[in-house]
mmCIF file of C-alpha atoms in Angstrom:
data_model
loop_
_atom_site.group_PDB
_atom_site.id
_atom_site.type_symbol
_atom_site.label_atom_id
_atom_site.label_comp_id
_atom_site.label_asym_id
_atom_site.label_seq_id
_atom_site.Cartn_x
_atom_site.Cartn_y
_atom_site.Cartn_z
ATOM 1 C CA MET A 706 -0.006 -0.003 0.007
ATOM 2 C CA ILE A 707 1.285 3.445 -0.922
ATOM 3 C CA ALA A 708 0.371 6.424 1.247
ATOM 4 C CA ILE A 709 1.301 9.921 0.301
ATOM 5 C CA LEU A 710 0.825 12.269 3.253
ATOM 6 C CA CYS A 711 0.673 16.016 2.815
ATOM 7 C CA GLY A 712 0.520 18.463 5.697
ATOM 8 C CA THR A 713 -0.284 21.626 3.838
ATOM 9 C CA ALA A 714 -2.853 22.450 1.177
ATOM 10 C CA ALA A 715 -3.577 25.807 -0.432
ATOM 11 C CA VAL A 716 -6.347 26.556 -2.916
ATOM 12 C CA GLU A 717 -5.703 29.132 -5.639
ATOM 13 C CA ASN A 718 -7.270 30.718 -8.657
ATOM 14 C CA VAL A 719 -10.820 29.701 -7.706
ATOM 15 C CA VAL A 720 -13.558 31.016 -9.953
ATOM 16 C CA LEU A 721 -17.172 30.212 -9.232
ATOM 17 C CA LEU A 722 -19.560 30.200 -12.152
ATOM 18 C CA ALA A 723 -23.332 30.061 -12.544
ATOM 19 C CA GLY A 724 -24.944 26.638 -12.539
ATOM 20 C CA GLY A 725 -22.817 25.248 -9.739
ATOM 21 C CA VAL A 726 -19.661 25.058 -11.788
ATOM 22 C CA ALA A 727 -16.193 26.246 -10.718
ATOM 23 C CA ASP A 728 -12.554 26.019 -11.602
ATOM 24 C CA GLY A 729 -9.534 25.999 -9.340
ATOM 25 C CA GLU A 730 -6.166 24.681 -8.292
ATOM 26 C CA VAL A 731 -4.906 23.153 -5.053
ATOM 27 C CA SER A 732 -1.273 22.816 -4.167
ATOM 28 C CA PHE A 733 -0.072 20.297 -1.594
ATOM 29 C CA SER A 734 3.277 20.503 0.244
ATOM 30 C CA ASN A 735 5.049 19.079 3.286
ATOM 31 C CA CYS A 736 4.523 15.617 1.768
ATOM 32 C CA THR A 737 6.078 12.256 2.480
ATOM 33 C CA THR A 738 5.519 8.810 0.992
ATOM 34 C CA SER A 739 5.180 5.525 2.816
ATOM 35 C CA VAL A 740 5.219 2.139 1.100
ATOM 36 C CA ASP A 741 3.657 -0.701 3.036
ATOM 37 C CA GLY A 742 3.842 1.335 6.196
ATOM 38 C CA ALA A 743 7.517 2.278 5.955
ATOM 39 C CA LEU A 744 8.650 5.807 5.110
ATOM 40 C CA SER A 745 10.290 5.900 1.680
ATOM 41 C CA PRO A 746 12.562 8.936 1.339
ATOM 42 C CA PRO A 747 13.374 8.214 -2.378
ATOM 43 C CA CYS A 748 9.685 8.411 -3.110
ATOM 44 C CA LYS A 749 9.111 11.809 -1.480
ATOM 45 C CA PRO A 750 7.074 13.633 -4.153
ATOM 46 C CA PHE A 751 8.379 16.767 -5.792
ATOM 47 C CA GLU A 752 6.589 19.808 -4.363
ATOM 48 C CA PRO A 753 4.352 21.548 -4.611
ATOM 49 C CA ILE A 754 1.934 18.987 -5.997
ATOM 50 C CA VAL A 755 -0.420 21.200 -8.003
ATOM 51 C CA ALA A 756 -3.759 19.635 -8.915
ATOM 52 C CA LYS A 757 -6.029 21.506 -11.313
ATOM 53 C CA GLY A 758 -9.662 20.736 -11.867
ATOM 54 C CA GLN A 759 -13.191 21.816 -12.559
ATOM 55 C CA LEU A 760 -15.841 21.527 -9.918
ATOM 56 C CA LEU A 761 -19.515 20.716 -10.314
ATOM 57 C CA ILE A 762 -22.204 20.482 -7.649
ATOM 58 C CA SER A 763 -23.750 17.076 -8.014
ATOM 59 C CA LEU A 764 -26.502 15.153 -6.277
ATOM 60 C CA HIS A 765 -26.162 11.441 -5.653
ATOM 61 C CA ALA A 766 -28.523 9.348 -3.524
ATOM 62 C CA GLY A 767 -29.940 12.461 -1.978
ATOM 63 C CA VAL A 768 -26.537 13.816 -0.903
ATOM 64 C CA ALA A 769 -25.017 16.963 -2.418
ATOM 65 C CA TYR A 770 -21.350 16.536 -3.483
ATOM 66 C CA THR A 771 -18.837 18.813 -5.132
ATOM 67 C CA LEU A 772 -17.394 16.738 -7.898
ATOM 68 C CA VAL A 773 -13.807 17.555 -8.879
ATOM 69 C CA GLU A 774 -12.678 16.345 -12.305
ATOM 70 C CA PRO A 775 -9.823 17.125 -14.630
ATOM 71 C CA ARG A 776 -10.279 20.297 -16.630
ATOM 72 C CA THR A 777 -11.857 19.937 -20.098
ATOM 73 C CA GLY A 778 -9.154 18.759 -22.483
ATOM 74 C CA SER A 779 -7.125 17.090 -19.738
ATOM 75 C CA THR A 780 -7.333 13.551 -18.402
ATOM 76 C CA ARG A 781 -5.486 14.090 -15.169
ATOM 77 C CA LEU A 782 -5.825 16.100 -12.006
ATOM 78 C CA THR A 783 -2.060 16.156 -11.552
ATOM 79 C CA THR A 784 1.110 14.191 -12.183
ATOM 80 C CA LEU A 785 3.112 13.221 -9.124
ATOM 81 C CA GLU A 786 6.823 13.206 -9.702
ATOM 82 C CA PHE A 787 9.308 11.210 -7.628
ATOM 83 C CA GLY A 788 13.080 10.820 -7.626
ATOM 84 C CA GLU A 789 14.642 8.405 -10.106
ATOM 85 C CA GLU A 790 15.449 6.000 -7.260
ATOM 86 C CA CYS A 791 11.815 5.665 -6.277
ATOM 87 C CA ALA A 792 10.711 2.053 -6.760
ATOM 88 C CA ILE A 793 7.123 2.944 -7.581
ATOM 89 C CA GLY A 794 8.010 5.018 -10.614
ATOM 90 C CA GLU A 795 9.179 8.550 -11.466
ATOM 91 C CA GLU A 796 5.912 9.968 -12.716
ATOM 92 C CA ILE A 797 2.430 8.767 -11.848
ATOM 93 C CA GLU A 798 -0.770 10.473 -12.930
ATOM 94 C CA LEU A 799 -3.650 11.141 -10.601
ATOM 95 C CA THR A 800 -6.858 10.824 -12.655
ATOM 96 C CA GLY A 801 -10.514 10.124 -12.102
ATOM 97 C CA LYS A 802 -13.026 11.891 -9.895
ATOM 98 C CA LEU A 803 -12.874 13.322 -6.404
ATOM 99 C CA TRP A 804 -16.251 13.577 -4.697
ATOM 100 C CA LEU A 805 -16.194 16.096 -1.868
ATOM 101 C CA GLU A 806 -18.882 15.915 0.785
ATOM 102 C CA ASP A 807 -19.739 18.029 3.767
ATOM 103 C CA CYS A 808 -18.802 16.013 6.874
ATOM 104 C CA LEU A 809 -21.685 17.469 8.817
ATOM 105 C CA LEU A 810 -24.055 16.781 5.945
ATOM 106 C CA GLU A 811 -24.910 20.473 5.811
ATOM 107 C CA PRO A 812 -23.683 21.545 2.410
ATOM 108 C CA GLU A 813 -26.823 23.640 1.851
ATOM 109 C CA LYS A 814 -26.430 25.507 5.123
ATOM 110 C CA GLU A 815 -24.910 28.993 4.854
ATOM 111 C CA ASN A 816 -21.770 28.794 7.012
ATOM 112 C CA THR A 817 -18.429 30.592 7.065
ATOM 113 C CA VAL A 818 -16.709 27.222 7.297
ATOM 114 C CA HIS A 819 -17.509 23.800 5.880
ATOM 115 C CA LEU A 820 -15.607 20.616 6.873
ATOM 116 C CA VAL A 821 -15.161 18.431 3.800
ATOM 117 C CA GLN A 822 -13.826 15.018 3.021
ATOM 118 C CA GLU A 823 -13.883 12.532 0.179
ATOM 119 C CA GLY A 824 -17.355 11.085 -0.354
ATOM 120 C CA LYS A 825 -16.449 7.370 -0.381
ATOM 121 C CA ALA A 826 -19.995 6.192 -1.139
ATOM 122 C CA ALA A 827 -20.260 8.290 -4.307
ATOM 123 C CA ALA A 828 -16.726 7.267 -5.345
ATOM 124 C CA ALA A 829 -17.601 3.544 -4.921
ATOM 125 C CA ALA A 830 -20.854 3.942 -6.840
ATOM 126 C CA LEU A 831 -19.791 6.349 -9.593
ATOM 127 C CA GLY A 832 -16.003 6.030 -9.831
ATOM 128 C CA GLY A 833 -13.302 7.750 -7.831
ATOM 129 C CA LEU A 834 -9.588 8.554 -8.005
ATOM 130 C CA PHE A 835 -6.882 6.583 -9.802
ATOM 131 C CA PHE A 836 -3.206 6.672 -8.949
ATOM 132 C CA GLY A 837 -1.721 5.339 -12.144
ATOM 133 C CA VAL A 838 -3.915 2.364 -13.012
ATOM 134 C CA HIS A 839 -4.849 1.623 -9.423
ATOM 135 C CA THR A 840 -7.867 2.944 -7.549
ATOM 136 C CA ALA A 841 -6.988 5.507 -4.915
ATOM 137 C CA SER A 842 -8.703 7.287 -2.079
ATOM 138 C CA LEU A 843 -8.197 10.406 -0.054
ATOM 139 C CA ASP A 844 -8.230 10.164 3.745
ATOM 140 C CA GLY A 845 -8.591 13.164 5.989
ATOM 141 C CA SER A 846 -10.709 16.223 6.139
ATOM 142 C CA ALA A 847 -10.262 19.939 5.861
ATOM 143 C CA ASN A 848 -12.058 23.060 6.919
ATOM 144 C CA ILE A 849 -12.801 25.371 3.991
ATOM 145 C CA ARG A 850 -13.337 29.089 4.425
ATOM 146 C CA LEU A 851 -14.285 31.539 1.677
ATOM 147 C CA LYS A 852 -13.314 35.110 1.152
ATOM 148 C CA GLU A 853 -14.517 37.456 -1.546
ATOM 149 C CA ALA A 854 -12.485 40.606 -2.110
ATOM 150 C CA GLY A 855 -10.693 39.916 1.173
ATOM 151 C CA THR A 856 -13.879 39.627 3.204
ATOM 152 C CA SER A 857 -14.988 36.433 4.830
ATOM 153 C CA LYS A 858 -18.361 35.261 3.501
ATOM 154 C CA THR A 859 -20.854 32.513 4.280
ATOM 155 C CA PHE A 860 -21.221 29.963 1.504
ATOM 156 C CA SER A 861 -23.178 26.832 0.608
ATOM 157 C CA VAL A 862 -24.127 24.651 -2.306
ATOM 158 C CA LEU A 863 -27.630 24.135 -3.634
ATOM 159 C CA ALA A 864 -27.798 20.801 -5.379
ATOM 160 C CA ALA A 865 -30.347 20.025 -8.073
ATOM 161 C CA MET B 1266 -76.592 33.632 -16.379
ATOM 162 C CA ARG B 1267 -75.141 30.685 -18.175
ATOM 163 C CA ASN B 1268 -72.823 33.048 -19.979
ATOM 164 C CA GLY B 1269 -71.666 34.516 -16.646
ATOM 165 C CA ASN B 1270 -70.927 31.093 -15.213
ATOM 166 C CA TYR B 1271 -69.044 30.125 -18.379
ATOM 167 C CA ARG B 1272 -66.962 33.346 -18.153
ATOM 168 C CA LEU B 1273 -66.123 32.663 -14.457
ATOM 169 C CA SER B 1274 -65.115 29.080 -15.267
ATOM 170 C CA LEU B 1275 -62.870 30.307 -18.072
ATOM 171 C CA ILE B 1276 -61.233 32.895 -15.816
ATOM 172 C CA GLY B 1277 -60.728 30.235 -13.113
ATOM 173 C CA LEU B 1278 -59.157 27.937 -15.636
ATOM 174 C CA CYS B 1279 -56.796 30.630 -16.855
ATOM 175 C CA VAL B 1280 -55.781 31.528 -13.263
ATOM 176 C CA THR B 1281 -55.194 27.841 -12.482
ATOM 177 C CA GLY B 1282 -53.113 27.443 -15.627
ATOM 178 C CA ALA B 1283 -51.042 30.495 -14.778
ATOM 179 C CA LEU B 1284 -50.383 29.182 -11.236
ATOM 180 C CA VAL B 1285 -49.380 25.763 -12.574
ATOM 181 C CA LEU B 1286 -46.983 27.410 -15.024
ATOM 182 C CA THR B 1287 -45.499 29.641 -12.314
ATOM 183 C CA ALA B 1288 -45.032 26.641 -9.993
ATOM 184 C CA PHE B 1289 -43.402 24.680 -12.803
ATOM 185 C CA ALA B 1290 -41.100 27.546 -13.665
ATOM 186 C CA ALA B 1291 -40.118 27.940 -9.986
ATOM 187 C CA ALA B 1292 -39.415 24.210 -9.724
ATOM 188 C CA SER B 1293 -37.307 24.286 -12.829
ATOM 189 C CA ALA B 1294 -35.314 27.216 -11.516
ATOM 190 C CA GLN B 1295 -34.660 25.407 -8.184
ATOM 191 C CA ALA B 1296 -33.575 22.265 -10.008
ATOM 192 C CA LYS B 1297 -30.348 23.957 -11.151
ATOM 193 C CA PRO B 1298 -27.372 23.582 -8.834
ATOM 194 C CA GLU B 1299 -25.944 26.815 -7.559
ATOM 195 C CA TRP B 1300 -23.204 28.221 -5.391
ATOM 196 C CA MET B 1301 -24.421 30.547 -2.700
ATOM 197 C CA VAL B 1302 -22.056 33.213 -1.389
ATOM 198 C CA GLY B 1303 -23.133 35.630 1.282
ATOM 199 C CA GLY B 1304 -26.722 34.474 0.905
ATOM 200 C CA THR B 1305 -26.793 35.202 -2.842
ATOM 201 C CA ASN B 1306 -26.795 32.816 -5.794
ATOM 202 C CA VAL B 1307 -23.722 33.035 -7.953
ATOM 203 C CA THR B 1308 -25.064 33.941 -11.381
ATOM 204 C CA SER B 1309 -21.902 35.146 -13.029
ATOM 205 C CA GLU B 1310 -18.128 34.671 -12.719
ATOM 206 C CA LEU B 1311 -17.006 35.239 -9.124
ATOM 207 C CA LYS B 1312 -13.364 35.073 -8.072
ATOM 208 C CA VAL B 1313 -12.947 33.967 -4.489
ATOM 209 C CA GLU B 1314 -10.223 32.894 -2.141
ATOM 210 C CA LEU B 1315 -10.557 29.581 -0.322
ATOM 211 C CA GLY B 1316 -8.690 28.925 2.897
ATOM 212 C CA VAL B 1317 -7.857 25.306 3.671
ATOM 213 C CA GLU B 1318 -7.125 24.080 7.140
ATOM 214 C CA ILE B 1319 -6.395 20.351 7.359
ATOM 215 C CA GLU B 1320 -7.971 18.609 10.335
ATOM 216 C CA PRO B 1321 -5.870 16.420 12.659
ATOM 217 C CA LEU B 1322 -6.236 12.773 11.653
ATOM 218 C CA GLY B 1323 -6.380 9.582 13.673
ATOM 219 C CA ALA B 1324 -5.297 8.851 17.245
ATOM 220 C CA ALA B 1325 -1.937 10.573 16.729
ATOM 221 C CA LYS B 1326 -3.763 13.718 15.644
ATOM 222 C CA GLU B 1327 -1.354 14.228 12.783
ATOM 223 C CA VAL B 1328 -2.276 17.071 10.452
ATOM 224 C CA HIS B 1329 -2.295 15.723 6.921
ATOM 225 C CA VAL B 1330 -4.366 14.354 4.125
ATOM 226 C CA VAL B 1331 -3.412 10.979 2.730
ATOM 227 C CA LEU B 1332 -3.637 9.651 -0.781
ATOM 228 C CA LEU B 1333 -3.877 5.868 -0.487
ATOM 229 C CA SER B 1334 -3.384 3.375 -3.312
ATOM 230 C CA GLU B 1335 -2.185 -0.080 -3.931
ATOM 231 C CA ALA B 1336 1.514 -0.678 -4.436
ATOM 232 C CA LEU B 1337 2.753 -0.339 -7.990
ATOM 233 C CA GLU B 1338 5.256 -2.455 -9.760
ATOM 234 C CA ARG B 1339 7.719 -0.846 -12.111
#
């Protein structure tokens, strides 16, 4: 089992559009890689890992998700690069879909912060992430806050 | 008298039809997914900043997100 742990994430260039569509980038840093539970220094990924995608509010089984997919014209969210001595490969693409769900199941509630995580149920039913040719998942959660023109705002999603 | 009743029925039918159309239009409008920012629907391009704060994970309370996958063979 491969585990790539990242301690810092920053979202940039986020543009919200009508119809529950958006575009943005997230960069991960302070990352390490473990292979079968053991830290693998040669496989520490090059940083920052910049993933680019388009977002779409999506409803599945009565739950509102924010679906993150590669931008139109691209097949990957990002390519992770490792050192040449890394046994798992030097370049591995992260493709597929990331379903983000509100951990408190309140995506439609106007809040200044929403705690989100990967929606494993939607990923299992509709397809999730791929690391190379293998299925992948994202563990962990993050608090998301939104600012418009430097001012903190409440935000929510209205699913169809 | 019969004419008056007919006219009232026709007006009633028109009002009912208008209400049905309004309800249908409202339902159609609600069916579209939307972002809400500051209590307002996003109807045009809106640039925003998103702050991300990773939550402590597991018993060790380590602060990270983890991409997990099966081991790969070269």
